[in-house]
Coordinates of C-alpha atoms in Angstrom, one line a residue:
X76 CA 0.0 0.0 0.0
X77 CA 3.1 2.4 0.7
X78 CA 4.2 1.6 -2.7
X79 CA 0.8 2.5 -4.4
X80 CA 0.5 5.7 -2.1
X81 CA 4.1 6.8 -3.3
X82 CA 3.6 6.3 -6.8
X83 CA 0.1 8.5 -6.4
X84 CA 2.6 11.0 -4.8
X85 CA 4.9 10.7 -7.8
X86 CA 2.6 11.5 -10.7
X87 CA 1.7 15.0 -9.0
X88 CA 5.6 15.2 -8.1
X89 CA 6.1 15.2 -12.4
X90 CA 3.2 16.4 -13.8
X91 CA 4.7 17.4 -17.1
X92 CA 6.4 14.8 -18.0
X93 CA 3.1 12.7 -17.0
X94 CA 0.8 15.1 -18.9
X95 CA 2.5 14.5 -21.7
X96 CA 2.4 10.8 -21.8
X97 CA -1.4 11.2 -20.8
X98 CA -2.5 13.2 -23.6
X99 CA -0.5 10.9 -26.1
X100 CA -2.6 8.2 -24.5
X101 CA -6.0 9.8 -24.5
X102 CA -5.1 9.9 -28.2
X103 CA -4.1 6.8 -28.7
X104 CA -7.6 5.8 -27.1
X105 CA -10.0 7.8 -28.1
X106 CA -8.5 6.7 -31.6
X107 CA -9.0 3.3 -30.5
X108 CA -12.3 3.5 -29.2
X109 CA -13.7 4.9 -32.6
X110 CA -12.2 1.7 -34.5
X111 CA -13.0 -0.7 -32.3
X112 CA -16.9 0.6 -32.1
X113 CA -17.2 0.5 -35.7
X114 CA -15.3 -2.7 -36.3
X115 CA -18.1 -3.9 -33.7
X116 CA -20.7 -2.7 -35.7
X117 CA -19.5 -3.7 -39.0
X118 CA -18.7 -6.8 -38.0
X119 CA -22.5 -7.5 -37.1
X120 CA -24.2 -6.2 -39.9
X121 CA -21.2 -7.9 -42.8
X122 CA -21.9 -11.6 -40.7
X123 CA -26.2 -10.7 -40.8
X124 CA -25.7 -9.9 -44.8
X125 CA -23.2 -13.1 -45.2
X126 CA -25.4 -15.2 -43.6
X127 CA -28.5 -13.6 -45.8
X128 CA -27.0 -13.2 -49.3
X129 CA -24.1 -16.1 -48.8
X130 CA -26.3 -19.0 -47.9
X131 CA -29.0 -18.4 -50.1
X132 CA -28.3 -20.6 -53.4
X133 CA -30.5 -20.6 -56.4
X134 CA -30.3 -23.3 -59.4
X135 CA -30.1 -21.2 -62.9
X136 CA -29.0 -22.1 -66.4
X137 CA -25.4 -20.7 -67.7
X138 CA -26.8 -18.9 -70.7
X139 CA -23.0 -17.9 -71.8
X140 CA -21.8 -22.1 -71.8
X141 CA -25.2 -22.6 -73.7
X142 CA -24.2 -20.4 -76.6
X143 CA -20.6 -21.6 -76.2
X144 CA -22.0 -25.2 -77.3
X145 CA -24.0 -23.5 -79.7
X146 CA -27.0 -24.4 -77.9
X147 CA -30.4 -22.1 -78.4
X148 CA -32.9 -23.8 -78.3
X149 CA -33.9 -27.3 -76.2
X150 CA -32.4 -26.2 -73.3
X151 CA -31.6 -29.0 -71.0
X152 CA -34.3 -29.5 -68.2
X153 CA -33.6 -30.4 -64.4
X154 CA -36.6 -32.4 -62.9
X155 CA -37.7 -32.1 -59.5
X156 CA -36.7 -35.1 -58.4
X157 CA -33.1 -33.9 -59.5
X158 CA -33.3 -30.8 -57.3
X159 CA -34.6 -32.7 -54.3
X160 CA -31.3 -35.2 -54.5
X161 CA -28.7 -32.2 -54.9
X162 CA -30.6 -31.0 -51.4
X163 CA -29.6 -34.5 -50.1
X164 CA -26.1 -32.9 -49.5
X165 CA -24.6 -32.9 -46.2
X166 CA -23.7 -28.9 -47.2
X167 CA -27.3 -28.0 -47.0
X168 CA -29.3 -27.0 -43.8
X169 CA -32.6 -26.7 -45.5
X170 CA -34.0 -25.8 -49.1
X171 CA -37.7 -25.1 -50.4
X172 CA -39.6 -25.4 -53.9
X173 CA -41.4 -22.3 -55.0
X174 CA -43.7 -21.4 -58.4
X175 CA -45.3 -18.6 -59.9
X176 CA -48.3 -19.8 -61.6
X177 CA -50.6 -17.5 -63.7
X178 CA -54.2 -17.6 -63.0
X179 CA -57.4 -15.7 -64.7
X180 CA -60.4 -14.8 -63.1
X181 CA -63.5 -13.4 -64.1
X182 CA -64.9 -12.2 -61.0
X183 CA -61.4 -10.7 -59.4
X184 CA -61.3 -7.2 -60.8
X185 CA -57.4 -7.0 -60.2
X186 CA -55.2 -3.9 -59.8
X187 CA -54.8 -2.2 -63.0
X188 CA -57.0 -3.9 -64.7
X189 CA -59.1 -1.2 -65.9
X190 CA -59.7 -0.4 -69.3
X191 CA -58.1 -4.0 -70.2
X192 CA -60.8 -6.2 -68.4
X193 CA -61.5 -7.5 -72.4
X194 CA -58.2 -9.3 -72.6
X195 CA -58.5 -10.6 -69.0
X196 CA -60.4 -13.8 -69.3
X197 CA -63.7 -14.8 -70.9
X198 CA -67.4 -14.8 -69.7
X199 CA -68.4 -18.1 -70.3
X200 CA -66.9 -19.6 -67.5
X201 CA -66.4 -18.5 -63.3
X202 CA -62.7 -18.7 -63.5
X203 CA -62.4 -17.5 -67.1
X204 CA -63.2 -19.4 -70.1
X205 CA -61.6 -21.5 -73.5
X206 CA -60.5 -18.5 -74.6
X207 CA -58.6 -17.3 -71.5
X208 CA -56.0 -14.7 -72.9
X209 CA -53.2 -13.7 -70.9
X210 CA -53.6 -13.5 -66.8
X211 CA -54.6 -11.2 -64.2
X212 CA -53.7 -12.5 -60.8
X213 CA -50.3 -14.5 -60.2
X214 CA -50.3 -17.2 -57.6
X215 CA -46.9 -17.8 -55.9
X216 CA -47.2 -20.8 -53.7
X217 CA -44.3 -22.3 -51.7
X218 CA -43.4 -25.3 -49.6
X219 CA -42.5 -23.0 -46.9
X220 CA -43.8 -19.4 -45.1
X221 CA -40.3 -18.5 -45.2
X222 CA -40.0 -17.9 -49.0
X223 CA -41.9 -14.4 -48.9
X224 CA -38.8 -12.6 -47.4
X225 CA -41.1 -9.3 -48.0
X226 CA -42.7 -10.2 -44.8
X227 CA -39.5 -10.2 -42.5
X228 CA -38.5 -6.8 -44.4
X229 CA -41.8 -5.9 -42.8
X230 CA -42.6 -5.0 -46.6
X231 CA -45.8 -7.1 -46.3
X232 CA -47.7 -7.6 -42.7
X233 CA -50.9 -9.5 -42.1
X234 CA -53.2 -6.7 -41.0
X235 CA -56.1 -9.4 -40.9
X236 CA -57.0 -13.7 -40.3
X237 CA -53.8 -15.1 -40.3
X238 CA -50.9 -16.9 -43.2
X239 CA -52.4 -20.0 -45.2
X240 CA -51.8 -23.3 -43.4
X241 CA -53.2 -26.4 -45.5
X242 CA -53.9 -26.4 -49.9
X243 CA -56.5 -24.1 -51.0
X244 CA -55.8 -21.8 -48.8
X245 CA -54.6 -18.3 -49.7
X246 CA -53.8 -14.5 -48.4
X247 CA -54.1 -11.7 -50.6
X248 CA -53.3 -8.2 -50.4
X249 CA -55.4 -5.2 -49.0
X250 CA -56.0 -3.3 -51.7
X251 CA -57.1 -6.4 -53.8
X252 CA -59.5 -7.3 -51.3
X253 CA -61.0 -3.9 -50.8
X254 CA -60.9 -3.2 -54.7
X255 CA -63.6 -6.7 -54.6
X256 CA -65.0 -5.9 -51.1
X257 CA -63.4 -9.6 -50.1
X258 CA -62.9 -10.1 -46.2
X259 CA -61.6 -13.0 -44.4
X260 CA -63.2 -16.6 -45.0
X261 CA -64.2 -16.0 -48.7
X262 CA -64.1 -18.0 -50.7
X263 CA -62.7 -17.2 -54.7
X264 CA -62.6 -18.7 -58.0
X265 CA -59.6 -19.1 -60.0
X266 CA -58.4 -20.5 -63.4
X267 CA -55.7 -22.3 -64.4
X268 CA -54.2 -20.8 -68.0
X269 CA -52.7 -24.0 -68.5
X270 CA -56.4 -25.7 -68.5
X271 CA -59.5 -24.0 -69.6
X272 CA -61.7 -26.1 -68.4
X273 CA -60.2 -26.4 -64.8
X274 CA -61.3 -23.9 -61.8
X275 CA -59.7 -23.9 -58.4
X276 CA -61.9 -22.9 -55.4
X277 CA -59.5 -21.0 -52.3
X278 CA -60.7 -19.9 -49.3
X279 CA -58.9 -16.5 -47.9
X280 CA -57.4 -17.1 -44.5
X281 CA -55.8 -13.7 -44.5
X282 CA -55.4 -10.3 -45.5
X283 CA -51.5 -8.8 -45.9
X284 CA -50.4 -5.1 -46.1
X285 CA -48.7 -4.3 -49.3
X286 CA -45.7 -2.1 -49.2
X287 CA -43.6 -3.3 -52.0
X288 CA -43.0 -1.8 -55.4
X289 CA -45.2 -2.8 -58.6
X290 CA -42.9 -4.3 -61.5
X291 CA -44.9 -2.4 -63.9
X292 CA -42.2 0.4 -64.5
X293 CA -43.2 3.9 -65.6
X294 CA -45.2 3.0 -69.2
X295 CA -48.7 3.9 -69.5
X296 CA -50.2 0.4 -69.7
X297 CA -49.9 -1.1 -66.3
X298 CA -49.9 -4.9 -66.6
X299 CA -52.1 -6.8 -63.9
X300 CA -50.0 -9.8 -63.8
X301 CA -46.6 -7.9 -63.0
X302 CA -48.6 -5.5 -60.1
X303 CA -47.7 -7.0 -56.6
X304 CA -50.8 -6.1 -55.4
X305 CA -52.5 -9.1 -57.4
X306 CA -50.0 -11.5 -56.1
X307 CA -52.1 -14.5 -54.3
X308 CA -49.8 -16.6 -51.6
X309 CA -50.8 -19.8 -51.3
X310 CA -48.7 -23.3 -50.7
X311 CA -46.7 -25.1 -53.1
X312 CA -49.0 -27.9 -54.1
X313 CA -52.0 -25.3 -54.8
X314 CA -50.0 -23.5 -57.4
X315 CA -48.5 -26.6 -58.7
X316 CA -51.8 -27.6 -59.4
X317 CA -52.5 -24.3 -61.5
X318 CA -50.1 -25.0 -64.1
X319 CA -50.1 -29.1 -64.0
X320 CA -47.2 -31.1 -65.7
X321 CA -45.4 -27.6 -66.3
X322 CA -44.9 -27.8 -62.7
X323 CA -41.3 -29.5 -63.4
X324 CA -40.0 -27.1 -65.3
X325 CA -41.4 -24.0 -64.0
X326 CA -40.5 -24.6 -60.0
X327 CA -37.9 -23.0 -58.4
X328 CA -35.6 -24.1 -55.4
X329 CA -33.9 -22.0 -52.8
X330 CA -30.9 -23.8 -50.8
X331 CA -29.6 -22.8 -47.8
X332 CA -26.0 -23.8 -47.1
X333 CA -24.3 -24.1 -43.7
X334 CA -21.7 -21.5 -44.4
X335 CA -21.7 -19.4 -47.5
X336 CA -18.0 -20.8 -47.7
X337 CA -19.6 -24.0 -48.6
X338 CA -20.9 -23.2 -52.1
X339 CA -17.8 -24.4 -54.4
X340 CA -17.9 -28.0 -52.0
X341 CA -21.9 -28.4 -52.8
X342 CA -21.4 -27.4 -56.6
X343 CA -18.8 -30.0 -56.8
X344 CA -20.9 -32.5 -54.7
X345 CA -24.4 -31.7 -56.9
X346 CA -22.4 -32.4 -60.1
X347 CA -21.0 -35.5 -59.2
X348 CA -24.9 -36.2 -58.4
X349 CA -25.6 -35.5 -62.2
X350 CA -25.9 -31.8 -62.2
X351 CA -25.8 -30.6 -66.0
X352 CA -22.5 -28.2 -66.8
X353 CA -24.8 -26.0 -68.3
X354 CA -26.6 -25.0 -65.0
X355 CA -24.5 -23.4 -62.1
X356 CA -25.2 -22.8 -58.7
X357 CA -25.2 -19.0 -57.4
X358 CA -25.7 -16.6 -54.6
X359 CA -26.7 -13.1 -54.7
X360 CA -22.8 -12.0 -53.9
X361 CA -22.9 -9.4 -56.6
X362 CA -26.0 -7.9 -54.6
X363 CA -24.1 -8.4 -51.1
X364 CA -21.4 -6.6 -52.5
X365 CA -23.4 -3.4 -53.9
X366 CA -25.3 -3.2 -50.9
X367 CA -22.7 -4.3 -47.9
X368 CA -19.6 -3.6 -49.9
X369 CA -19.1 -0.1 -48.2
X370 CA -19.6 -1.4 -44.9
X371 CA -17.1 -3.9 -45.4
X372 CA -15.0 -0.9 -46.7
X373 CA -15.4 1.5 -43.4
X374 CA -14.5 -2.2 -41.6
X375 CA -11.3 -2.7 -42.9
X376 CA -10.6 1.0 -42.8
X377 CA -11.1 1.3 -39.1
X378 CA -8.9 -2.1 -38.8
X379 CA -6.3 -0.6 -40.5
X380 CA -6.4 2.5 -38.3
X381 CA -6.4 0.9 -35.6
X382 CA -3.5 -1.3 -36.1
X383 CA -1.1 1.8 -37.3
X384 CA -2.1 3.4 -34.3
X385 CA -1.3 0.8 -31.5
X386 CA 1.7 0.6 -33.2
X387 CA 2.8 4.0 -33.6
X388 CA 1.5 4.9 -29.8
X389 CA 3.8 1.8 -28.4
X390 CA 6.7 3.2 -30.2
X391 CA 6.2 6.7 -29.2
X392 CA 5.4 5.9 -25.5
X393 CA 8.6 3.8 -25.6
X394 CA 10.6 6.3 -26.6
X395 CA 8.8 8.4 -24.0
X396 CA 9.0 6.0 -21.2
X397 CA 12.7 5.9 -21.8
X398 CA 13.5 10.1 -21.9
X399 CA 11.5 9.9 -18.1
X400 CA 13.6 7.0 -16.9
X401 CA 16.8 8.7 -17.9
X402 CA 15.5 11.6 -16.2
X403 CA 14.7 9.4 -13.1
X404 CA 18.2 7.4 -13.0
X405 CA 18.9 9.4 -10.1
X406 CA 15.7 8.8 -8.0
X407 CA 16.2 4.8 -8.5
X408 CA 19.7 4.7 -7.6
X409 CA 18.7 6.0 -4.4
X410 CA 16.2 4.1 -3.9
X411 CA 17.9 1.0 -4.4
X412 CA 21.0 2.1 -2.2
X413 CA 18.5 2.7 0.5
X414 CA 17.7 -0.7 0.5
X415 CA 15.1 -0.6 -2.0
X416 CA 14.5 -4.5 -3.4
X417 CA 14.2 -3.9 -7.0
X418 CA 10.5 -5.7 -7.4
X419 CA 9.6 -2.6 -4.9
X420 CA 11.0 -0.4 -7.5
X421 CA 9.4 -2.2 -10.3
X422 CA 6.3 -2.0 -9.3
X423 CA 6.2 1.7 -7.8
X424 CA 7.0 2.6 -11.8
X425 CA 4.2 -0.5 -13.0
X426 CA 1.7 1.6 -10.5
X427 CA 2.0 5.5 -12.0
X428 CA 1.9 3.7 -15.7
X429 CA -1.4 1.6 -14.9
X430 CA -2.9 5.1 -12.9
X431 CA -2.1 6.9 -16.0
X432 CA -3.1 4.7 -18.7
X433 CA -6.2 3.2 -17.1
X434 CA -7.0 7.6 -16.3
X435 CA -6.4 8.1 -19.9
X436 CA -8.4 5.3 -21.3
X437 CA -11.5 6.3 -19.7
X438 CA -11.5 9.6 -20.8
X439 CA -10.9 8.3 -24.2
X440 CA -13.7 6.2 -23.6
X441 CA -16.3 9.1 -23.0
X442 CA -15.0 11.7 -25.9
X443 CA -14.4 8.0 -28.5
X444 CA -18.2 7.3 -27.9
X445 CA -19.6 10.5 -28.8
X446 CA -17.2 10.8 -32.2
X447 CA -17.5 7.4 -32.8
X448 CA -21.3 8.0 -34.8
X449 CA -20.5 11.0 -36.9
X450 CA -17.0 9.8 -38.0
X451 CA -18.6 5.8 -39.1
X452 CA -21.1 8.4 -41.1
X453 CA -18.9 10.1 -42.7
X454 CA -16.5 6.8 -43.6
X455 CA -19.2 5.3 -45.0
X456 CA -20.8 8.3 -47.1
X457 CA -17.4 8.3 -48.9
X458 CA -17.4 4.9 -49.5
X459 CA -21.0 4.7 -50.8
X460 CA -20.1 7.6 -52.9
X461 CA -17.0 5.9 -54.4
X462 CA -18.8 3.1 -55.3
X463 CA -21.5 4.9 -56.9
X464 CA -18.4 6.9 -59.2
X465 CA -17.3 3.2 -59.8
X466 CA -20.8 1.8 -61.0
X467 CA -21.1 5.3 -63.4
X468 CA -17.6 4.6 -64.9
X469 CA -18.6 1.6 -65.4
X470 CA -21.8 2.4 -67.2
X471 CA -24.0 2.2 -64.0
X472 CA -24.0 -2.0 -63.2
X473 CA -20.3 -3.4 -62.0
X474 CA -21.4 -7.3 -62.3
X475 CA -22.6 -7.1 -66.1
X476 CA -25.9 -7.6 -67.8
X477 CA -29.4 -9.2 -66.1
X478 CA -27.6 -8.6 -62.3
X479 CA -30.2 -7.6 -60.0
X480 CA -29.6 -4.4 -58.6
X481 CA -30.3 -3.3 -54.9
X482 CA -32.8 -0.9 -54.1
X483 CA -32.8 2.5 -52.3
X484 CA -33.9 1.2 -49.4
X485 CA -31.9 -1.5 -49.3
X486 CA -28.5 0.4 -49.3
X487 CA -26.9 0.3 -46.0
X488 CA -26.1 4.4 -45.4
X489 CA -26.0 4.7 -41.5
X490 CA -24.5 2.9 -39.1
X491 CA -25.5 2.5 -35.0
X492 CA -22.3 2.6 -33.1
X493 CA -22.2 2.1 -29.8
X494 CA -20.0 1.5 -26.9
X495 CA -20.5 -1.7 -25.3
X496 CA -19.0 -3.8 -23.1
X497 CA -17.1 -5.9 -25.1
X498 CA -15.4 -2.4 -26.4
X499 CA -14.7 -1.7 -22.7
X500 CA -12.9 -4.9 -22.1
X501 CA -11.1 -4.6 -24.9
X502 CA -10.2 -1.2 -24.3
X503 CA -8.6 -2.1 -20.9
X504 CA -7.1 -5.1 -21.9
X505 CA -5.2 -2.8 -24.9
X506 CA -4.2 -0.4 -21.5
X507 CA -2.3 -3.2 -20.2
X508 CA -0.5 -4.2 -23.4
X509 CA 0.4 -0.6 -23.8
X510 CA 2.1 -0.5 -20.1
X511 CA 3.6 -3.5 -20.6
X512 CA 5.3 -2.5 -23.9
X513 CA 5.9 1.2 -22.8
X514 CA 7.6 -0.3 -19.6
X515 CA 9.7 -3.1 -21.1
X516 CA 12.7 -1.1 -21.4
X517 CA 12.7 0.3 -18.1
X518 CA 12.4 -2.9 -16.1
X519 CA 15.1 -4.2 -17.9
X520 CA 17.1 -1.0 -17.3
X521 CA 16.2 -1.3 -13.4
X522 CA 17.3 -5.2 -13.3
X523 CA 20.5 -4.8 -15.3
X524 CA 22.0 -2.2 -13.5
X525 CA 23.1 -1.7 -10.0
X526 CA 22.6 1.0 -7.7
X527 CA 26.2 2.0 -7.3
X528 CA 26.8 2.1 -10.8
X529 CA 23.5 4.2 -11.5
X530 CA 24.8 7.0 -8.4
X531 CA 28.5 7.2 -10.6
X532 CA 27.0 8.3 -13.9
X533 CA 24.6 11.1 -12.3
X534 CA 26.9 13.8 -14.1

């Protein structure tokens, strides 16, 4: 306790020299403090949009081998059955068909249908007629809830009843119901394109807010089938049996990997299970990079950073560490020719560089949180900016032709830093490395030498 109580008495004793070192350490945290709060935050958000965009994995045909080969027409089909073995995989977690069938109706008045309600179906039958022409409602069914990835986007909400849960049953969108003055429990008529003479009786189990955008574009003839609003959810077997035998060439499948690291392994492994050269295996990484690419950006930035600066702040308090020691060669030396054990001495020094560092680190811990936010902001606007001067160079799409591009609203332009604990521990576990390092050369001064010899080269 003497020891602790001296060293308290020694930082007051050399204040300048011990200001000095604390405001190169305030630096030196407040600097790491920032980094290490938006490495946190980064770090959440680029594992969330691996995990999303990474282990997603669609089936699609390699239109550039076809034409390689020559190939344009009779394209080579994968069946069902085929799709369902590849999931056998031991890369895969889980994986889900899902269709899009085209239906007509004659007494659904869809969205956008005015003016066009001619083409839309006939009037000699409920669900349409012989002469159906092309659709106005499109049913997507799927063998599991999770498909409609509107819904966790909070895009789409059921506002009424609840989601479909056996065949024939369906939810449909707001404004379609109120458009027909349908409620919950109704039951509609639908036909299949694919038959003329086949209608489909659903009942509505619920009712979905519709937030998402029409695929209609900006021309002046709004096409019912491409409005979202007319989109019927339904399970897979009910749209399969909308279209019929088309069912095998028009269903979809979504994988979902372990690890998004595992795609090249479960391309390899579907292949040797008869995959076709000719279809490929993909993720949405093209879209993961436009839309998390400047996170990852503002991440390795502030990694950088951080490292330069530990670095240059344990050189520099080093250097400084040793000019105050050289200064103090006289104070040890008597000390240790009082009797002094040199453990004592150690640790009276090991004391005023833990009060001063651990001092310094918590005030860099106050001003680091509350520059933290505006700095990430400002990273990341230049790096969203960059990448939007990259995409117009480029003629406004970086990953070629037919990539799907992100929307607005899907562009990552803030982040939420915040100091948490993990930052705190980390913080206070970088204090120690930096007294350890800063002090290095003075314990081994204070060991090497001995007092007598410390006393003779005073002058």
């Amino acid at each position: 306790m003497y020891i602790f109580k001296n060293a308290i008495k020694n930082i007051g004793r050399n204040k300048g020299r011990n200001l000095l070192i604390g405001v190169v350490l305030v630096i030196i945290a407040i600097t790491c403090v920032i980094s290490l709060v938006i490495n946190s935050a980064t770090s959440s958000i680029i594992t969330d949009y691996k995990n999303q965009f990474g282990s997603e994995v669609n089936v699609e045909l390699d239109y550039s081998k076809l034409y390689e080969d020559g190939i344009t027409t009779d394209f080579p089909e994968v069946t069902l059955d085929q799709l369902k073995k590849y999931a056998s995989s031991e890369y895969v977690k889980d994986y889900y068909f899902y269709l899009e069938a085209p239906a007509v109706s004659k007494k659904i008045n869809a969205i956008n249908q005015e003016g066009n309600a001619e083409v839309q179906g006939s009037a000699n039958a409920e669900g349409g007629g012989p002469d159906i022409g092309p659709p106005n409602l499109k049913v997507i069914g799927s063998s599991s809830y999770e498909l409609f990835e509107e819904f966790k986007k909070g895009e789409r909400k059921i506002i009424e009843g609840k989601i479909f849960e056996k065949d024939d049953e369906i939810v449909i969108s707001e404004n379609l119901a109120q458009k027909n003055s349908l409620k919950v429990g109704d039951v509609i008529t639908i036909r299949s394109i694919a038959d003329a003479n086949k209608d489909i009786t659903l009942t509505i189990t619920g009712i979905y807010k519709d937030l998402t955008k029409d695929n209609t574009g900006d021309f002046a003839f709004k096409d019912p089938y491409m409005t979202r609003n007319n989109e019927i959810l339904t399970t897979y077997e009910t749209a399969t049996r909308l279209v019929g035998k088309q069912a095998n060439t028009m269903s979809r499948i979504k994988y979902f990997l372990h690890s998004p690291s595992d795609l090249d392994v479960f391309v390899k492994d579907a292949q040797s299970k008869g995959l076709s050269k000719y279809y490929s295996l993909t993720n949405n990484e093209y879209l993961y990079k436009q839309i998390a690419g400047p996170v990852e950006s503002v991440q390795k930035i502030s990694t950088v950073f951080l490292i330069v600066v530990l670095i240059l702040g344990g050189i520099i308090l080093v250097l400084l560490n040793l000019i105050a020691l050289r200064e103090r060669k006289y104070e040890i030396g008597v000390l240790r020719a009082i009797g002094m054990k040199k453990t004592k001495v150690i640790k009276s020094l090991l004391y005023e560089s833990i009060v001063v560092t651990m001092l310094a680190i918590t005030v860099g811990l106050g001003v680091g949180s509350f520059a933290a936010q505006p700095i990430s902001d400002k990273l990341l606007a230049d790096q969203i900016e960059q990448r939007q001067e990259q995409m117009e160079n480029m003629g406004g799409n970086l990953g070629g032709s037919g990539v799907a591009m992100p929307n607005t609203d899907e562009i990552i332009n803030s982040l939420h830093v915040k100091l948490d604990a993990c930052v705190i521990l980390a913080m206070f576990l970088i204090g120690s490395l930096l007294v350890i390092i800063s002090n290095s050369m003075s314990l081994v001064y204070i060991t090497k030498y001995e007092p007598i010899k410390i006393l003779s080269e005073r002058n």
